[in-house]
Structure formats: C-alpha cells, structure tokens
Amino acid sequence: MPEVIINGPEGRLEGRYHHGKTPNAPIAVVLHPDPRGGGTMNNKITYALYQTFVQRGFSVLRFNFRGVGRSQGSFDRGEGELSDAASALDWLQTYNPNASASWVAGFSFGAWIGMQLLMRRPELVSFISVAPPANMFDFTFLAPCPVSGQVIQGDADEVVPEPSVAKLVHKLSNQRDITIDYQVVPGAGHFFADQLPTVTAAVDRYVKDTMAALPATGSGGPGRAAFR
C-alpha cells in the first residue's frame, strides 16, 4: 500500500495507492468524510471501501483532502475538495491509461463530493455512496444523474436520517435509465460501528455484478452508454 504524493490544485495531496495486477485493471478513487469532523483517508469506512476494490482487482487510490494530514491547503466548503478529487482521478488515469472502467466511492461528505465528480467526468461508469448527507448538502445537481450506482444507509443514522436518503434515492431512481441499488443496514448508525462486514459485502456484490455486466472494452473504459 505505497504512499503517494499527488500534485493537487493547492499543493501536494497525500494518498495511498494500490496498483492492480492486470494491465487493464479498472480504477477507483475513494473519498473520505468531512474534515471538520475529523474525517481522513484512514477512516474505517473509507479504508473498507478501498480494500473492497483492492480485493476485486482494481487499481485504487484514497487520499486526504486539502488541509488534512500531509495534504496542503485548507478546507474549501466542497468546491476545492471537488477539484482535489478531480486531480486524484487524473493521477489515477495517468498511471492506468488502459483501465477497463472508472469508479468513484465516498462516505458521507466524500459521497457528496463523489456524486459531484460524476457530473464532471463522463468516463465514470458507476458510484458507491455510503451515508450521503442528503439532509445537509444540496444534491439537486444530479438532474439528471449520469450513471446508476449503489447507496448504502443505516436506518439508525444519528447524523443523516434515513428518510432524507430514501427521498434522494427515490428521485434518482425515477430518472430515465437510472437504477440505484439502495441498501438499508438495520441498526446501523452513521459510522456503521458493528456493521462494516455488511457494508463491505454489499459493495463487493454490487461491484462484482456491475463489472460482470459491462461489455469487454479497449483503452479508456466503457463510458456511460455501455453501463446503461
């Protein structure tokens, strides 16, 4: 799990990277929760998402947003963090030019950033959003949502009430050609303290099934039309 330093918009970004074993391994960038609440790339859920992609043979990057750990800069209310995520994806693509598919995954604040990244990057074929903070941040930019994906939410979340996420999922699911795999974890709070195995099993199953449904591709990945 090599440490990497990425050139970000405000200086260096500290990351951890796993390189897939196959020449056309798919890629995924994993985004951590709100730095204002202590969120880092070493958050347990962020790490679990990272490891799940590793086990599926992906080249995977997780990193600290600006102002976190050894990453330079300071918190920028999401705007700068979105630019950080775009720079991280650029870095991943530079080292994996023949990637068969590109994914983004995020937890809480990171899920909000990840879903914004979907709107910027048409090469992303799917997403994983764990506890997206639908009660705190505006998700109306997903109109239309560009790709299908998975949302995981605890029904006992004390930070993001499940009904707010269910409402978001309902809106996305009603869009043309969009399917949201919505997994509600019974008894789980915001940090899924005792339910990490449930989260990782759901993500693993979704990634496996989605990748199996994608057609064989050449350089650059399948793009959105193939996923639909």
PDB file of C-alpha atoms in Angstrom:
ATOM      1  CA  MET A   1       0.000   0.000   0.000  1.00  0.00           C
ATOM      2  CA  PRO A   2       2.507   2.641  -1.170  1.00  0.00           C
ATOM      3  CA  GLU A   3       2.258   6.218  -0.018  1.00  0.00           C
ATOM      4  CA  VAL A   4       1.934   8.627  -2.930  1.00  0.00           C
ATOM      5  CA  ILE A   5       2.062  12.398  -3.281  1.00  0.00           C
ATOM      6  CA  ILE A   6      -0.197  13.945  -5.913  1.00  0.00           C
ATOM      7  CA  ASN A   7       0.052  17.439  -7.324  1.00  0.00           C
ATOM      8  CA  GLY A   8      -3.256  18.996  -6.338  1.00  0.00           C
ATOM      9  CA  PRO A   9      -4.756  22.427  -7.055  1.00  0.00           C
ATOM     10  CA  GLU A  10      -3.406  23.855  -3.763  1.00  0.00           C
ATOM     11  CA  GLY A  11      -0.189  21.843  -3.480  1.00  0.00           C
ATOM     12  CA  ARG A  12       0.503  18.248  -2.607  1.00  0.00           C
ATOM     13  CA  LEU A  13      -2.180  15.708  -1.747  1.00  0.00           C
ATOM     14  CA  GLU A  14      -1.213  12.765   0.443  1.00  0.00           C
ATOM     15  CA  GLY A  15      -2.545   9.404  -0.681  1.00  0.00           C
ATOM     16  CA  ARG A  16      -2.311   5.637  -0.505  1.00  0.00           C
ATOM     17  CA  TYR A  17      -2.361   3.640  -3.722  1.00  0.00           C
ATOM     18  CA  HIS A  18      -2.731   0.003  -4.723  1.00  0.00           C
ATOM     19  CA  HIS A  19      -1.872  -0.958  -8.285  1.00  0.00           C
ATOM     20  CA  GLY A  20      -3.957  -3.711  -9.846  1.00  0.00           C
ATOM     21  CA  LYS A  21      -2.202  -6.781 -11.194  1.00  0.00           C
ATOM     22  CA  THR A  22      -3.765  -6.867 -14.661  1.00  0.00           C
ATOM     23  CA  PRO A  23      -2.760  -4.458 -17.467  1.00  0.00           C
ATOM     24  CA  ASN A  24      -6.302  -3.135 -17.893  1.00  0.00           C
ATOM     25  CA  ALA A  25      -7.378  -3.233 -14.233  1.00  0.00           C
ATOM     26  CA  PRO A  26     -10.347  -0.945 -13.513  1.00  0.00           C
ATOM     27  CA  ILE A  27      -9.700   2.086 -11.318  1.00  0.00           C
ATOM     28  CA  ALA A  28     -11.467   3.618  -8.328  1.00  0.00           C
ATOM     29  CA  VAL A  29     -10.925   6.738  -6.233  1.00  0.00           C
ATOM     30  CA  VAL A  30     -12.251   6.646  -2.651  1.00  0.00           C
ATOM     31  CA  LEU A  31     -13.218   9.860  -0.824  1.00  0.00           C
ATOM     32  CA  HIS A  32     -13.254  10.386   2.938  1.00  0.00           C
ATOM     33  CA  PRO A  33     -15.794  12.127   5.227  1.00  0.00           C
ATOM     34  CA  ASP A  34     -15.898  15.762   6.340  1.00  0.00           C
ATOM     35  CA  PRO A  35     -12.524  17.046   7.593  1.00  0.00           C
ATOM     36  CA  ARG A  36     -14.353  19.339  10.012  1.00  0.00           C
ATOM     37  CA  GLY A  37     -15.497  16.230  11.849  1.00  0.00           C
ATOM     38  CA  GLY A  38     -12.089  14.581  11.805  1.00  0.00           C
ATOM     39  CA  GLY A  39     -12.532  12.767   8.504  1.00  0.00           C
ATOM     40  CA  THR A  40      -9.371  11.387   6.861  1.00  0.00           C
ATOM     41  CA  MET A  41      -8.433   8.745   4.302  1.00  0.00           C
ATOM     42  CA  ASN A  42      -7.848   6.387   7.257  1.00  0.00           C
ATOM     43  CA  ASN A  43     -11.477   6.490   8.327  1.00  0.00           C
ATOM     44  CA  LYS A  44     -12.665   2.901   8.822  1.00  0.00           C
ATOM     45  CA  ILE A  45     -15.380   3.033   6.175  1.00  0.00           C
ATOM     46  CA  THR A  46     -13.109   4.773   3.669  1.00  0.00           C
ATOM     47  CA  TYR A  47     -10.459   2.117   4.280  1.00  0.00           C
ATOM     48  CA  ALA A  48     -13.034  -0.674   3.978  1.00  0.00           C
ATOM     49  CA  LEU A  49     -14.209   0.669   0.614  1.00  0.00           C
ATOM     50  CA  TYR A  50     -10.592   0.892  -0.541  1.00  0.00           C
ATOM     51  CA  GLN A  51      -9.874  -2.704   0.473  1.00  0.00           C
ATOM     52  CA  THR A  52     -13.027  -3.985  -1.200  1.00  0.00           C
ATOM     53  CA  PHE A  53     -11.896  -2.534  -4.523  1.00  0.00           C
ATOM     54  CA  VAL A  54      -8.402  -3.948  -3.947  1.00  0.00           C
ATOM     55  CA  GLN A  55      -9.874  -7.433  -3.486  1.00  0.00           C
ATOM     56  CA  ARG A  56     -11.773  -7.011  -6.750  1.00  0.00           C
ATOM     57  CA  GLY A  57      -8.529  -6.371  -8.647  1.00  0.00           C
ATOM     58  CA  PHE A  58      -8.860  -2.600  -9.062  1.00  0.00           C
ATOM     59  CA  SER A  59      -6.107  -0.017  -9.038  1.00  0.00           C
ATOM     60  CA  VAL A  60      -7.343   2.088  -6.122  1.00  0.00           C
ATOM     61  CA  LEU A  61      -6.471   5.457  -4.624  1.00  0.00           C
ATOM     62  CA  ARG A  62      -7.579   7.020  -1.378  1.00  0.00           C
ATOM     63  CA  PHE A  63      -6.209  10.394  -0.341  1.00  0.00           C
ATOM     64  CA  ASN A  64      -6.546  13.228   2.145  1.00  0.00           C
ATOM     65  CA  PHE A  65      -8.416  16.295   1.006  1.00  0.00           C
ATOM     66  CA  ARG A  66      -6.625  19.637   1.251  1.00  0.00           C
ATOM     67  CA  GLY A  67      -5.651  20.596   4.783  1.00  0.00           C
ATOM     68  CA  VAL A  68      -5.903  17.029   6.101  1.00  0.00           C
ATOM     69  CA  GLY A  69      -2.830  15.096   7.217  1.00  0.00           C
ATOM     70  CA  ARG A  70       0.077  15.978   4.970  1.00  0.00           C
ATOM     71  CA  SER A  71      -2.132  17.437   2.224  1.00  0.00           C
ATOM     72  CA  GLN A  72      -1.562  21.134   1.668  1.00  0.00           C
ATOM     73  CA  GLY A  73      -4.200  23.863   1.586  1.00  0.00           C
ATOM     74  CA  SER A  74      -7.250  24.435   3.758  1.00  0.00           C
ATOM     75  CA  PHE A  75     -10.888  23.366   3.821  1.00  0.00           C
ATOM     76  CA  ASP A  76     -12.876  24.939   0.981  1.00  0.00           C
ATOM     77  CA  ARG A  77     -16.529  24.014   1.666  1.00  0.00           C
ATOM     78  CA  GLY A  78     -16.573  21.356  -1.016  1.00  0.00           C
ATOM     79  CA  GLU A  79     -15.516  23.417  -4.028  1.00  0.00           C
ATOM     80  CA  GLY A  80     -11.805  22.871  -3.515  1.00  0.00           C
ATOM     81  CA  GLU A  81     -12.334  19.298  -2.388  1.00  0.00           C
ATOM     82  CA  LEU A  82     -14.099  18.556  -5.682  1.00  0.00           C
ATOM     83  CA  SER A  83     -11.050  19.898  -7.504  1.00  0.00           C
ATOM     84  CA  ASP A  84      -8.877  17.665  -5.298  1.00  0.00           C
ATOM     85  CA  ALA A  85     -10.955  14.644  -6.299  1.00  0.00           C
ATOM     86  CA  ALA A  86     -10.646  15.539  -9.986  1.00  0.00           C
ATOM     87  CA  SER A  87      -6.860  15.828  -9.623  1.00  0.00           C
ATOM     88  CA  ALA A  88      -6.768  12.433  -7.892  1.00  0.00           C
ATOM     89  CA  LEU A  89      -8.723  10.850 -10.746  1.00  0.00           C
ATOM     90  CA  ASP A  90      -6.375  12.480 -13.257  1.00  0.00           C
ATOM     91  CA  TRP A  91      -3.420  10.941 -11.392  1.00  0.00           C
ATOM     92  CA  LEU A  92      -5.063   7.509 -11.410  1.00  0.00           C
ATOM     93  CA  GLN A  93      -5.722   7.707 -15.136  1.00  0.00           C
ATOM     94  CA  THR A  94      -2.140   8.769 -15.867  1.00  0.00           C
ATOM     95  CA  TYR A  95      -0.833   5.587 -14.231  1.00  0.00           C
ATOM     96  CA  ASN A  96      -3.616   3.407 -15.629  1.00  0.00           C
ATOM     97  CA  PRO A  97      -4.174   4.589 -19.215  1.00  0.00           C
ATOM     98  CA  ASN A  98      -5.790   1.304 -20.271  1.00  0.00           C
ATOM     99  CA  ALA A  99      -8.190   0.967 -17.341  1.00  0.00           C
ATOM    100  CA  SER A 100     -11.267  -1.029 -18.292  1.00  0.00           C
ATOM    101  CA  ALA A 101     -13.596   1.095 -16.134  1.00  0.00           C
ATOM    102  CA  SER A 102     -13.524   4.039 -13.714  1.00  0.00           C
ATOM    103  CA  TRP A 103     -15.435   4.263 -10.409  1.00  0.00           C
ATOM    104  CA  VAL A 104     -15.817   6.712  -7.551  1.00  0.00           C
ATOM    105  CA  ALA A 105     -16.783   5.825  -3.970  1.00  0.00           C
ATOM    106  CA  GLY A 106     -17.275   8.024  -0.953  1.00  0.00           C
ATOM    107  CA  PHE A 107     -18.522   8.116   2.600  1.00  0.00           C
ATOM    108  CA  SER A 108     -20.688  10.965   3.955  1.00  0.00           C
ATOM    109  CA  PHE A 109     -19.098  14.263   2.816  1.00  0.00           C
ATOM    110  CA  GLY A 110     -16.981  12.166   0.455  1.00  0.00           C
ATOM    111  CA  ALA A 111     -20.160  10.718  -1.080  1.00  0.00           C
ATOM    112  CA  TRP A 112     -21.394  14.255  -1.806  1.00  0.00           C
ATOM    113  CA  ILE A 113     -18.088  15.140  -3.464  1.00  0.00           C
ATOM    114  CA  GLY A 114     -18.053  11.865  -5.381  1.00  0.00           C
ATOM    115  CA  MET A 115     -21.502  12.404  -6.822  1.00  0.00           C
ATOM    116  CA  GLN A 116     -20.468  15.872  -7.966  1.00  0.00           C
ATOM    117  CA  LEU A 117     -17.451  14.302  -9.650  1.00  0.00           C
ATOM    118  CA  LEU A 118     -19.870  12.145 -11.652  1.00  0.00           C
ATOM    119  CA  MET A 119     -21.189  15.302 -13.283  1.00  0.00           C
ATOM    120  CA  ARG A 120     -17.707  16.382 -14.367  1.00  0.00           C
ATOM    121  CA  ARG A 121     -16.268  13.110 -15.589  1.00  0.00           C
ATOM    122  CA  PRO A 122     -18.190  11.152 -18.221  1.00  0.00           C
ATOM    123  CA  GLU A 123     -15.748   8.236 -18.016  1.00  0.00           C
ATOM    124  CA  LEU A 124     -17.081   7.229 -14.597  1.00  0.00           C
ATOM    125  CA  VAL A 125     -19.311   4.201 -15.049  1.00  0.00           C
ATOM    126  CA  SER A 126     -20.733   3.850 -11.530  1.00  0.00           C
ATOM    127  CA  PHE A 127     -20.524   5.009  -7.926  1.00  0.00           C
ATOM    128  CA  ILE A 128     -20.769   3.879  -4.330  1.00  0.00           C
ATOM    129  CA  SER A 129     -22.230   6.377  -1.854  1.00  0.00           C
ATOM    130  CA  VAL A 130     -22.265   5.444   1.823  1.00  0.00           C
ATOM    131  CA  ALA A 131     -24.448   7.652   4.042  1.00  0.00           C
ATOM    132  CA  PRO A 132     -24.712  10.540   1.569  1.00  0.00           C
ATOM    133  CA  PRO A 133     -25.593  13.641   3.657  1.00  0.00           C
ATOM    134  CA  ALA A 134     -28.833  14.437   1.860  1.00  0.00           C
ATOM    135  CA  ASN A 135     -30.100  16.441   4.851  1.00  0.00           C
ATOM    136  CA  MET A 136     -27.032  18.718   4.915  1.00  0.00           C
ATOM    137  CA  PHE A 137     -25.984  19.342   1.331  1.00  0.00           C
ATOM    138  CA  ASP A 138     -27.700  20.123  -1.943  1.00  0.00           C
ATOM    139  CA  PHE A 139     -27.920  17.157  -4.318  1.00  0.00           C
ATOM    140  CA  THR A 140     -30.128  18.848  -6.927  1.00  0.00           C
ATOM    141  CA  PHE A 141     -27.160  18.935  -9.307  1.00  0.00           C
ATOM    142  CA  LEU A 142     -27.977  15.280 -10.069  1.00  0.00           C
ATOM    143  CA  ALA A 143     -30.530  16.328 -12.659  1.00  0.00           C
ATOM    144  CA  PRO A 144     -30.139  14.132 -14.477  1.00  0.00           C
ATOM    145  CA  CYS A 145     -27.955  11.678 -12.611  1.00  0.00           C
ATOM    146  CA  PRO A 146     -25.449  10.469 -15.220  1.00  0.00           C
ATOM    147  CA  VAL A 147     -24.996   6.834 -14.127  1.00  0.00           C
ATOM    148  CA  SER A 148     -26.508   4.131 -11.968  1.00  0.00           C
ATOM    149  CA  GLY A 149     -24.902   3.274  -8.647  1.00  0.00           C
ATOM    150  CA  GLN A 150     -25.230   1.992  -5.107  1.00  0.00           C
ATOM    151  CA  VAL A 151     -26.321   3.866  -1.976  1.00  0.00           C
ATOM    152  CA  ILE A 152     -25.846   2.354   1.490  1.00  0.00           C
ATOM    153  CA  GLN A 153     -27.515   3.863   4.549  1.00  0.00           C
ATOM    154  CA  GLY A 154     -28.053   2.905   8.172  1.00  0.00           C
ATOM    155  CA  ASP A 155     -31.617   3.052   9.457  1.00  0.00           C
ATOM    156  CA  ALA A 156     -30.404   4.330  12.848  1.00  0.00           C
ATOM    157  CA  ASP A 157     -28.109   7.060  11.459  1.00  0.00           C
ATOM    158  CA  GLU A 158     -27.972   9.858  14.020  1.00  0.00           C
ATOM    159  CA  VAL A 159     -26.329  12.314  11.586  1.00  0.00           C
ATOM    160  CA  VAL A 160     -28.131  11.653   8.308  1.00  0.00           C
ATOM    161  CA  PRO A 161     -31.713  10.428   8.861  1.00  0.00           C
ATOM    162  CA  GLU A 162     -32.574   7.521   6.599  1.00  0.00           C
ATOM    163  CA  PRO A 163     -35.769   9.162   5.230  1.00  0.00           C
ATOM    164  CA  SER A 164     -33.697  12.005   3.740  1.00  0.00           C
ATOM    165  CA  VAL A 165     -31.534   9.492   1.867  1.00  0.00           C
ATOM    166  CA  ALA A 166     -34.559   7.466   0.802  1.00  0.00           C
ATOM    167  CA  LYS A 167     -36.032  10.631  -0.699  1.00  0.00           C
ATOM    168  CA  LEU A 168     -32.847  11.248  -2.683  1.00  0.00           C
ATOM    169  CA  VAL A 169     -32.764   7.642  -3.879  1.00  0.00           C
ATOM    170  CA  HIS A 170     -36.400   7.876  -4.951  1.00  0.00           C
ATOM    171  CA  LYS A 171     -35.693  10.980  -7.044  1.00  0.00           C
ATOM    172  CA  LEU A 172     -32.684   9.372  -8.710  1.00  0.00           C
ATOM    173  CA  SER A 173     -34.457   6.067  -9.337  1.00  0.00           C
ATOM    174  CA  ASN A 174     -37.250   7.852 -11.175  1.00  0.00           C
ATOM    175  CA  GLN A 175     -34.822   9.238 -13.733  1.00  0.00           C
ATOM    176  CA  ARG A 176     -34.557   7.598 -17.128  1.00  0.00           C
ATOM    177  CA  ASP A 177     -32.149   4.643 -17.340  1.00  0.00           C
ATOM    178  CA  ILE A 178     -31.009   5.069 -13.712  1.00  0.00           C
ATOM    179  CA  THR A 179     -31.092   2.205 -11.230  1.00  0.00           C
ATOM    180  CA  ILE A 180     -29.995   2.758  -7.629  1.00  0.00           C
ATOM    181  CA  ASP A 181     -29.111  -0.290  -5.570  1.00  0.00           C
ATOM    182  CA  TYR A 182     -30.328   1.007  -2.207  1.00  0.00           C
ATOM    183  CA  GLN A 183     -29.129  -0.978   0.792  1.00  0.00           C
ATOM    184  CA  VAL A 184     -30.536  -0.039   4.203  1.00  0.00           C
ATOM    185  CA  VAL A 185     -28.499  -1.577   7.032  1.00  0.00           C
ATOM    186  CA  PRO A 186     -30.670  -2.378  10.081  1.00  0.00           C
ATOM    187  CA  GLY A 187     -29.466  -0.882  13.357  1.00  0.00           C
ATOM    188  CA  ALA A 188     -26.551   0.963  11.766  1.00  0.00           C
ATOM    189  CA  GLY A 189     -25.565   4.444  12.886  1.00  0.00           C
ATOM    190  CA  HIS A 190     -23.646   6.926  10.768  1.00  0.00           C
ATOM    191  CA  PHE A 191     -20.298   5.181  11.250  1.00  0.00           C
ATOM    192  CA  PHE A 192     -21.600   1.588  10.927  1.00  0.00           C
ATOM    193  CA  ALA A 193     -19.668   0.636  14.082  1.00  0.00           C
ATOM    194  CA  ASP A 194     -20.704  -3.025  14.130  1.00  0.00           C
ATOM    195  CA  GLN A 195     -21.868  -3.361  10.547  1.00  0.00           C
ATOM    196  CA  LEU A 196     -18.714  -2.904   8.450  1.00  0.00           C
ATOM    197  CA  PRO A 197     -18.858  -6.531   7.217  1.00  0.00           C
ATOM    198  CA  THR A 198     -22.401  -5.883   5.982  1.00  0.00           C
ATOM    199  CA  VAL A 199     -21.276  -2.745   4.145  1.00  0.00           C
ATOM    200  CA  THR A 200     -18.279  -4.412   2.515  1.00  0.00           C
ATOM    201  CA  ALA A 201     -20.309  -7.447   1.472  1.00  0.00           C
ATOM    202  CA  ALA A 202     -22.908  -5.208  -0.190  1.00  0.00           C
ATOM    203  CA  VAL A 203     -20.255  -3.187  -2.001  1.00  0.00           C
ATOM    204  CA  ASP A 204     -18.377  -6.298  -3.111  1.00  0.00           C
ATOM    205  CA  ARG A 205     -21.521  -7.856  -4.505  1.00  0.00           C
ATOM    206  CA  TYR A 206     -22.510  -4.683  -6.354  1.00  0.00           C
ATOM    207  CA  VAL A 207     -19.058  -4.118  -7.866  1.00  0.00           C
ATOM    208  CA  LYS A 208     -18.820  -7.770  -8.920  1.00  0.00           C
ATOM    209  CA  ASP A 209     -22.251  -7.784 -10.561  1.00  0.00           C
ATOM    210  CA  THR A 210     -21.789  -4.416 -12.268  1.00  0.00           C
ATOM    211  CA  MET A 211     -18.366  -5.240 -13.674  1.00  0.00           C
ATOM    212  CA  ALA A 212     -19.667  -8.575 -14.959  1.00  0.00           C
ATOM    213  CA  ALA A 213     -22.429  -6.727 -16.838  1.00  0.00           C
ATOM    214  CA  LEU A 214     -20.043  -4.349 -18.598  1.00  0.00           C
ATOM    215  CA  PRO A 215     -19.013  -5.318 -22.139  1.00  0.00           C
ATOM    216  CA  ALA A 216     -15.383  -6.011 -22.967  1.00  0.00           C
ATOM    217  CA  THR A 217     -13.639  -2.730 -23.672  1.00  0.00           C
ATOM    218  CA  GLY A 218     -10.425  -1.352 -25.007  1.00  0.00           C
ATOM    219  CA  SER A 219      -8.419   1.606 -23.745  1.00  0.00           C
ATOM    220  CA  GLY A 220     -10.307   4.297 -21.924  1.00  0.00           C
ATOM    221  CA  GLY A 221     -13.102   2.278 -20.360  1.00  0.00           C
ATOM    222  CA  PRO A 222     -16.680   1.593 -21.451  1.00  0.00           C
ATOM    223  CA  GLY A 223     -18.174   5.018 -20.901  1.00  0.00           C
ATOM    224  CA  ARG A 224     -21.699   5.692 -19.715  1.00  0.00           C
ATOM    225  CA  ALA A 225     -23.647   4.349 -22.656  1.00  0.00           C
ATOM    226  CA  ALA A 226     -22.224   0.864 -22.125  1.00  0.00           C
ATOM    227  CA  PHE A 227     -23.259   0.816 -18.481  1.00  0.00           C
ATOM    228  CA  ARG A 228     -26.813   1.688 -19.344  1.00  0.00           C
TER     229      ARG A 228
END
